[in-house]
Amino acid sequence: IHEALNLVAANRPLLNSEQVTLENCLGRTLFDDVLANVTVPPLDASAMDGYAVRFSDVRESGAPLAVIGEVAAGSPNTFSIGEEEAVRVFTGSPMPKGADHILIQEHANACDDQITVARPQETARHIRRAGGDFCKGDRVLEAGTRLGPRHIGVAAAANHGSLLVKRRPKIAILTAGSELRPPGSILLDGQIAESNSFTLSKLMESRGAELTVLGAARDDEQNIDSKFEEAQSADII
């Protein structure tokens, strides 16, 4: 067994790379490290729906603030707030200049262009800081990672539409034995249902291999040779 394993290890194929879209990356293996193309979040942003304010203005219940505008998520910020001013924001909205806290809408009483603090605020919070997840150029995935759903999500967030992955190994599966018959066959005396190829093929398939199932060869040298000829393009038999 040790001699056989050493032979396999010494002759394992070297798989080159290919560029694959994210939609087709599940189960594939990264060829290179993945570096972030962008900073996430790209700027300070609100983590809640509410009002961007100065924390010093909202520490007491009933404090009034004038709402000077609104910034939606995905819109540029054009506001700079001063004392006792607020800007209506939503989850993902860029933070107006001068704001250091989000007064969530459940803690504000709104009337026309004015709000009052319904619950005194104890600490400045609810802001997602620029680069809080990662910064442009950060390594977000390591070479050799077998890509699952969360890895693909990270790559998408880092603004990659495709990834460089290892080529899928081409594996041919050959079973041998004159007694073997396909499962579901009527078995005569001395015959058995062939099962190993099903176990191996599903194991290899679950690991991302590109499969060729050669079927069962008879206990005949010429027949076995012909099966090997069918597997010439395989990396592994």
CSV table of C-alpha atoms in Angstrom, one decimal:
chain,number,residue,atom,x,y,z
A,1,ILE,CA,0.0,0.0,0.0
A,2,HIS,CA,2.8,2.5,0.9
A,3,GLU,CA,4.6,1.8,-2.4
A,4,ALA,CA,1.3,2.4,-4.3
A,5,LEU,CA,0.6,5.6,-2.5
A,6,ASN,CA,4.1,6.9,-3.1
A,7,LEU,CA,3.7,6.1,-6.9
A,8,VAL,CA,0.4,8.0,-6.9
A,9,ALA,CA,1.8,11.0,-5.0
A,10,ALA,CA,4.9,11.1,-7.3
A,11,ASN,CA,2.8,11.1,-10.5
A,12,ARG,CA,-0.1,13.4,-9.5
A,13,PRO,CA,-1.1,15.7,-12.3
A,14,LEU,CA,-0.4,19.5,-12.0
A,15,LEU,CA,-3.6,21.3,-12.7
A,16,ASN,CA,-3.4,24.7,-14.5
A,17,SER,CA,-5.8,27.5,-13.9
A,18,GLU,CA,-8.9,28.9,-15.6
A,19,GLN,CA,-11.1,32.0,-15.0
A,20,VAL,CA,-14.6,31.0,-13.9
A,21,THR,CA,-17.6,33.3,-13.3
A,22,LEU,CA,-18.9,33.4,-9.7
A,23,GLU,CA,-22.1,31.6,-10.7
A,24,ASN,CA,-19.9,28.5,-11.6
A,25,CYS,CA,-17.4,28.7,-8.8
A,26,LEU,CA,-19.1,26.5,-6.1
A,27,GLY,CA,-16.9,23.6,-5.1
A,28,ARG,CA,-13.9,24.9,-7.1
A,29,THR,CA,-10.4,25.5,-5.7
A,30,LEU,CA,-8.8,28.9,-5.7
A,31,PHE,CA,-5.6,29.1,-7.7
A,32,ASP,CA,-4.4,32.4,-6.3
A,33,ASP,CA,-5.1,34.6,-3.4
A,34,VAL,CA,-8.1,37.0,-3.9
A,35,LEU,CA,-7.5,40.7,-3.1
A,36,ALA,CA,-10.3,43.1,-2.6
A,37,ASN,CA,-10.9,45.4,-5.6
A,38,VAL,CA,-12.8,47.9,-3.3
A,39,THR,CA,-13.1,49.0,0.3
A,40,VAL,CA,-16.2,47.8,2.1
A,41,PRO,CA,-18.0,49.8,3.3
A,42,PRO,CA,-16.6,52.4,0.9
A,43,LEU,CA,-17.4,55.3,3.3
A,44,ASP,CA,-19.0,55.8,6.7
A,45,ALA,CA,-22.6,54.7,6.4
A,46,SER,CA,-25.7,54.4,8.6
A,47,ALA,CA,-26.4,51.0,9.9
A,48,MET,CA,-30.0,51.8,10.7
A,49,ASP,CA,-33.0,53.8,9.5
A,50,GLY,CA,-33.3,57.0,11.4
A,51,TYR,CA,-31.6,60.4,11.6
A,52,ALA,CA,-27.9,61.3,11.4
A,53,VAL,CA,-27.2,63.7,14.3
A,54,ARG,CA,-24.5,64.9,16.7
A,55,PHE,CA,-24.5,62.7,19.7
A,56,SER,CA,-24.1,65.7,22.0
A,57,ASP,CA,-27.6,66.9,20.8
A,58,VAL,CA,-29.5,63.8,21.7
A,59,ARG,CA,-28.4,62.9,25.2
A,60,GLU,CA,-31.7,64.2,26.8
A,61,SER,CA,-35.3,63.2,26.1
A,62,GLY,CA,-37.3,65.9,24.4
A,63,ALA,CA,-34.4,67.7,22.8
A,64,PRO,CA,-35.6,69.3,19.5
A,65,LEU,CA,-33.7,69.0,16.2
A,66,ALA,CA,-34.4,70.5,12.8
A,67,VAL,CA,-34.4,68.0,9.8
A,68,ILE,CA,-32.4,69.8,7.1
A,69,GLY,CA,-32.7,67.1,4.4
A,70,GLU,CA,-32.6,63.4,3.5
A,71,VAL,CA,-29.9,61.1,2.1
A,72,ALA,CA,-30.9,57.7,0.6
A,73,ALA,CA,-28.6,54.7,0.3
A,74,GLY,CA,-26.6,54.9,-2.9
A,75,SER,CA,-26.9,58.7,-3.1
A,76,PRO,CA,-24.0,61.1,-2.6
A,77,ASN,CA,-24.0,63.1,0.7
A,78,THR,CA,-24.3,66.8,0.2
A,79,PHE,CA,-25.1,67.7,3.8
A,80,SER,CA,-23.1,69.0,6.7
A,81,ILE,CA,-25.0,69.2,10.0
A,82,GLY,CA,-24.5,71.7,12.8
A,83,GLU,CA,-25.8,72.1,16.3
A,84,GLU,CA,-29.4,70.7,16.8
A,85,GLU,CA,-29.7,69.6,13.2
A,86,ALA,CA,-30.5,66.2,11.7
A,87,VAL,CA,-30.5,64.5,8.3
A,88,ARG,CA,-33.0,61.7,7.5
A,89,VAL,CA,-31.0,58.6,6.6
A,90,PHE,CA,-31.6,54.9,5.9
A,91,THR,CA,-29.6,51.7,6.2
A,92,GLY,CA,-26.6,52.2,3.9
A,93,SER,CA,-26.9,56.0,3.6
A,94,PRO,CA,-23.6,57.9,3.6
A,95,MET,CA,-23.0,59.8,6.8
A,96,PRO,CA,-23.4,63.6,6.6
A,97,LYS,CA,-20.4,65.6,7.6
A,98,GLY,CA,-20.5,66.5,11.3
A,99,ALA,CA,-22.7,63.6,12.3
A,100,ASP,CA,-21.4,61.0,14.8
A,101,HIS,CA,-24.5,59.1,15.7
A,102,ILE,CA,-27.7,57.6,14.3
A,103,LEU,CA,-30.9,58.4,16.2
A,104,ILE,CA,-33.0,55.4,15.1
A,105,GLN,CA,-36.5,56.2,14.0
A,106,GLU,CA,-38.0,54.3,16.9
A,107,HIS,CA,-36.3,56.8,19.3
A,108,ALA,CA,-37.5,59.9,17.5
A,109,ASN,CA,-40.9,61.7,17.3
A,110,ALA,CA,-41.2,63.4,13.9
A,111,CYS,CA,-43.4,66.3,13.0
A,112,ASP,CA,-42.9,68.1,9.6
A,113,ASP,CA,-39.3,69.2,9.5
A,114,GLN,CA,-38.5,68.7,13.1
A,115,ILE,CA,-37.9,65.8,15.5
A,116,THR,CA,-37.6,65.4,19.2
A,117,VAL,CA,-35.7,62.8,21.1
A,118,ALA,CA,-38.1,60.2,22.4
A,119,ARG,CA,-35.4,58.3,24.3
A,120,PRO,CA,-32.2,59.8,25.6
A,121,GLN,CA,-29.1,58.3,23.9
A,122,GLU,CA,-26.4,56.7,26.0
A,123,THR,CA,-23.6,56.3,23.5
A,124,ALA,CA,-22.8,57.2,19.9
A,125,ARG,CA,-23.5,54.2,17.7
A,126,HIS,CA,-25.2,52.7,14.6
A,127,ILE,CA,-22.5,53.7,12.1
A,128,ARG,CA,-20.6,51.3,9.8
A,129,ARG,CA,-17.2,52.7,9.4
A,130,ALA,CA,-15.4,52.8,6.0
A,131,GLY,CA,-13.2,49.7,5.6
A,132,GLY,CA,-15.0,48.0,8.5
A,133,ASP,CA,-15.2,44.7,6.5
A,134,PHE,CA,-12.0,45.1,4.4
A,135,CYS,CA,-10.0,47.7,2.5
A,136,LYS,CA,-9.0,47.7,-1.1
A,137,GLY,CA,-5.9,45.4,-1.6
A,138,ASP,CA,-6.7,43.3,1.5
A,139,ARG,CA,-6.4,39.5,1.0
A,140,VAL,CA,-10.0,38.3,1.5
A,141,LEU,CA,-9.5,34.6,0.3
A,142,GLU,CA,-6.4,32.4,0.3
A,143,ALA,CA,-5.2,30.3,-2.6
A,144,GLY,CA,-6.2,26.6,-2.1
A,145,THR,CA,-9.6,27.5,-0.6
A,146,ARG,CA,-12.4,25.2,-1.7
A,147,LEU,CA,-15.1,27.7,-2.5
A,148,GLY,CA,-18.4,27.5,-0.6
A,149,PRO,CA,-21.3,29.9,-0.6
A,150,ARG,CA,-19.8,32.2,1.9
A,151,HIS,CA,-16.5,32.5,0.0
A,152,ILE,CA,-18.3,33.3,-3.2
A,153,GLY,CA,-20.3,36.0,-1.3
A,154,VAL,CA,-17.0,37.5,0.0
A,155,ALA,CA,-15.6,37.6,-3.6
A,156,ALA,CA,-18.7,39.3,-4.8
A,157,ALA,CA,-18.5,41.9,-2.1
A,158,ALA,CA,-14.9,42.5,-3.0
A,159,ASN,CA,-16.2,43.3,-6.6
A,160,HIS,CA,-14.9,40.2,-8.4
A,161,GLY,CA,-17.2,38.9,-11.1
A,162,SER,CA,-15.0,35.8,-11.7
A,163,LEU,CA,-12.1,34.0,-10.0
A,164,LEU,CA,-9.0,32.2,-11.1
A,165,VAL,CA,-9.5,28.5,-10.0
A,166,LYS,CA,-7.7,25.2,-10.6
A,167,ARG,CA,-8.9,23.3,-13.6
A,168,ARG,CA,-11.2,20.4,-12.5
A,169,PRO,CA,-9.3,17.1,-12.6
A,170,LYS,CA,-10.4,14.7,-15.3
A,171,ILE,CA,-11.0,11.4,-13.6
A,172,ALA,CA,-11.9,8.1,-15.3
A,173,ILE,CA,-13.4,5.3,-13.2
A,174,LEU,CA,-12.9,1.7,-14.3
A,175,THR,CA,-14.2,-1.4,-12.5
A,176,ALA,CA,-13.1,-4.8,-13.5
A,177,GLY,CA,-14.6,-8.3,-13.1
A,178,SER,CA,-16.5,-10.7,-15.3
A,179,GLU,CA,-18.9,-11.2,-12.4
A,180,LEU,CA,-20.1,-7.6,-12.4
A,181,ARG,CA,-23.5,-6.5,-13.7
A,182,PRO,CA,-25.2,-3.1,-13.7
A,183,PRO,CA,-27.5,-2.6,-10.6
A,184,GLY,CA,-31.1,-3.6,-11.4
A,185,SER,CA,-30.0,-6.5,-13.6
A,186,ILE,CA,-31.3,-10.1,-13.3
A,187,LEU,CA,-28.3,-11.7,-11.7
A,188,LEU,CA,-27.3,-15.2,-12.7
A,189,ASP,CA,-25.3,-17.6,-10.4
A,190,GLY,CA,-22.0,-16.1,-9.6
A,191,GLN,CA,-22.9,-12.5,-10.7
A,192,ILE,CA,-23.1,-9.5,-8.4
A,193,ALA,CA,-24.3,-5.9,-8.8
A,194,GLU,CA,-21.5,-3.5,-9.5
A,195,SER,CA,-21.4,-0.8,-6.8
A,196,ASN,CA,-17.9,0.6,-6.5
A,197,SER,CA,-18.2,3.0,-9.5
A,198,PHE,CA,-21.2,4.6,-7.9
A,199,THR,CA,-19.5,5.2,-4.6
A,200,LEU,CA,-16.3,6.5,-6.3
A,201,SER,CA,-18.1,8.7,-8.9
A,202,LYS,CA,-20.3,10.4,-6.4
A,203,LEU,CA,-17.3,10.9,-4.1
A,204,MET,CA,-15.3,12.5,-6.9
A,205,GLU,CA,-18.2,14.5,-8.2
A,206,SER,CA,-18.8,15.9,-4.7
A,207,ARG,CA,-15.1,17.0,-4.7
A,208,GLY,CA,-15.5,18.8,-8.1
A,209,ALA,CA,-14.0,16.3,-10.5
A,210,GLU,CA,-14.9,16.0,-14.2
A,211,LEU,CA,-15.8,12.3,-14.6
A,212,THR,CA,-15.8,9.6,-17.2
A,213,VAL,CA,-17.2,6.3,-16.0
A,214,LEU,CA,-15.7,3.6,-18.3
A,215,GLY,CA,-18.0,0.8,-17.1
A,216,ALA,CA,-16.9,-2.7,-16.1
A,217,ALA,CA,-14.2,-4.5,-17.9
A,218,ARG,CA,-14.2,-8.3,-18.2
A,219,ASP,CA,-11.3,-10.3,-16.8
A,220,ASP,CA,-9.6,-10.2,-20.1
A,221,GLU,CA,-6.3,-8.3,-20.8
A,222,GLN,CA,-7.4,-7.1,-24.2
A,223,ASN,CA,-10.7,-5.7,-22.8
A,224,ILE,CA,-9.0,-4.0,-20.0
A,225,ASP,CA,-6.5,-2.5,-22.4
A,226,SER,CA,-9.3,-1.1,-24.5
A,227,LYS,CA,-10.8,0.6,-21.5
A,228,PHE,CA,-7.5,2.2,-20.7
A,229,GLU,CA,-7.4,3.5,-24.3
A,230,GLU,CA,-10.7,5.2,-23.7
A,231,ALA,CA,-9.2,7.1,-20.7
A,232,GLN,CA,-6.2,8.6,-22.5
A,233,SER,CA,-7.3,12.2,-21.8
A,234,ALA,CA,-7.8,11.6,-18.0
A,235,ASP,CA,-5.5,13.0,-15.4
A,236,ILE,CA,-6.2,10.0,-13.1
A,237,ILE,CA,-7.7,6.6,-13.6
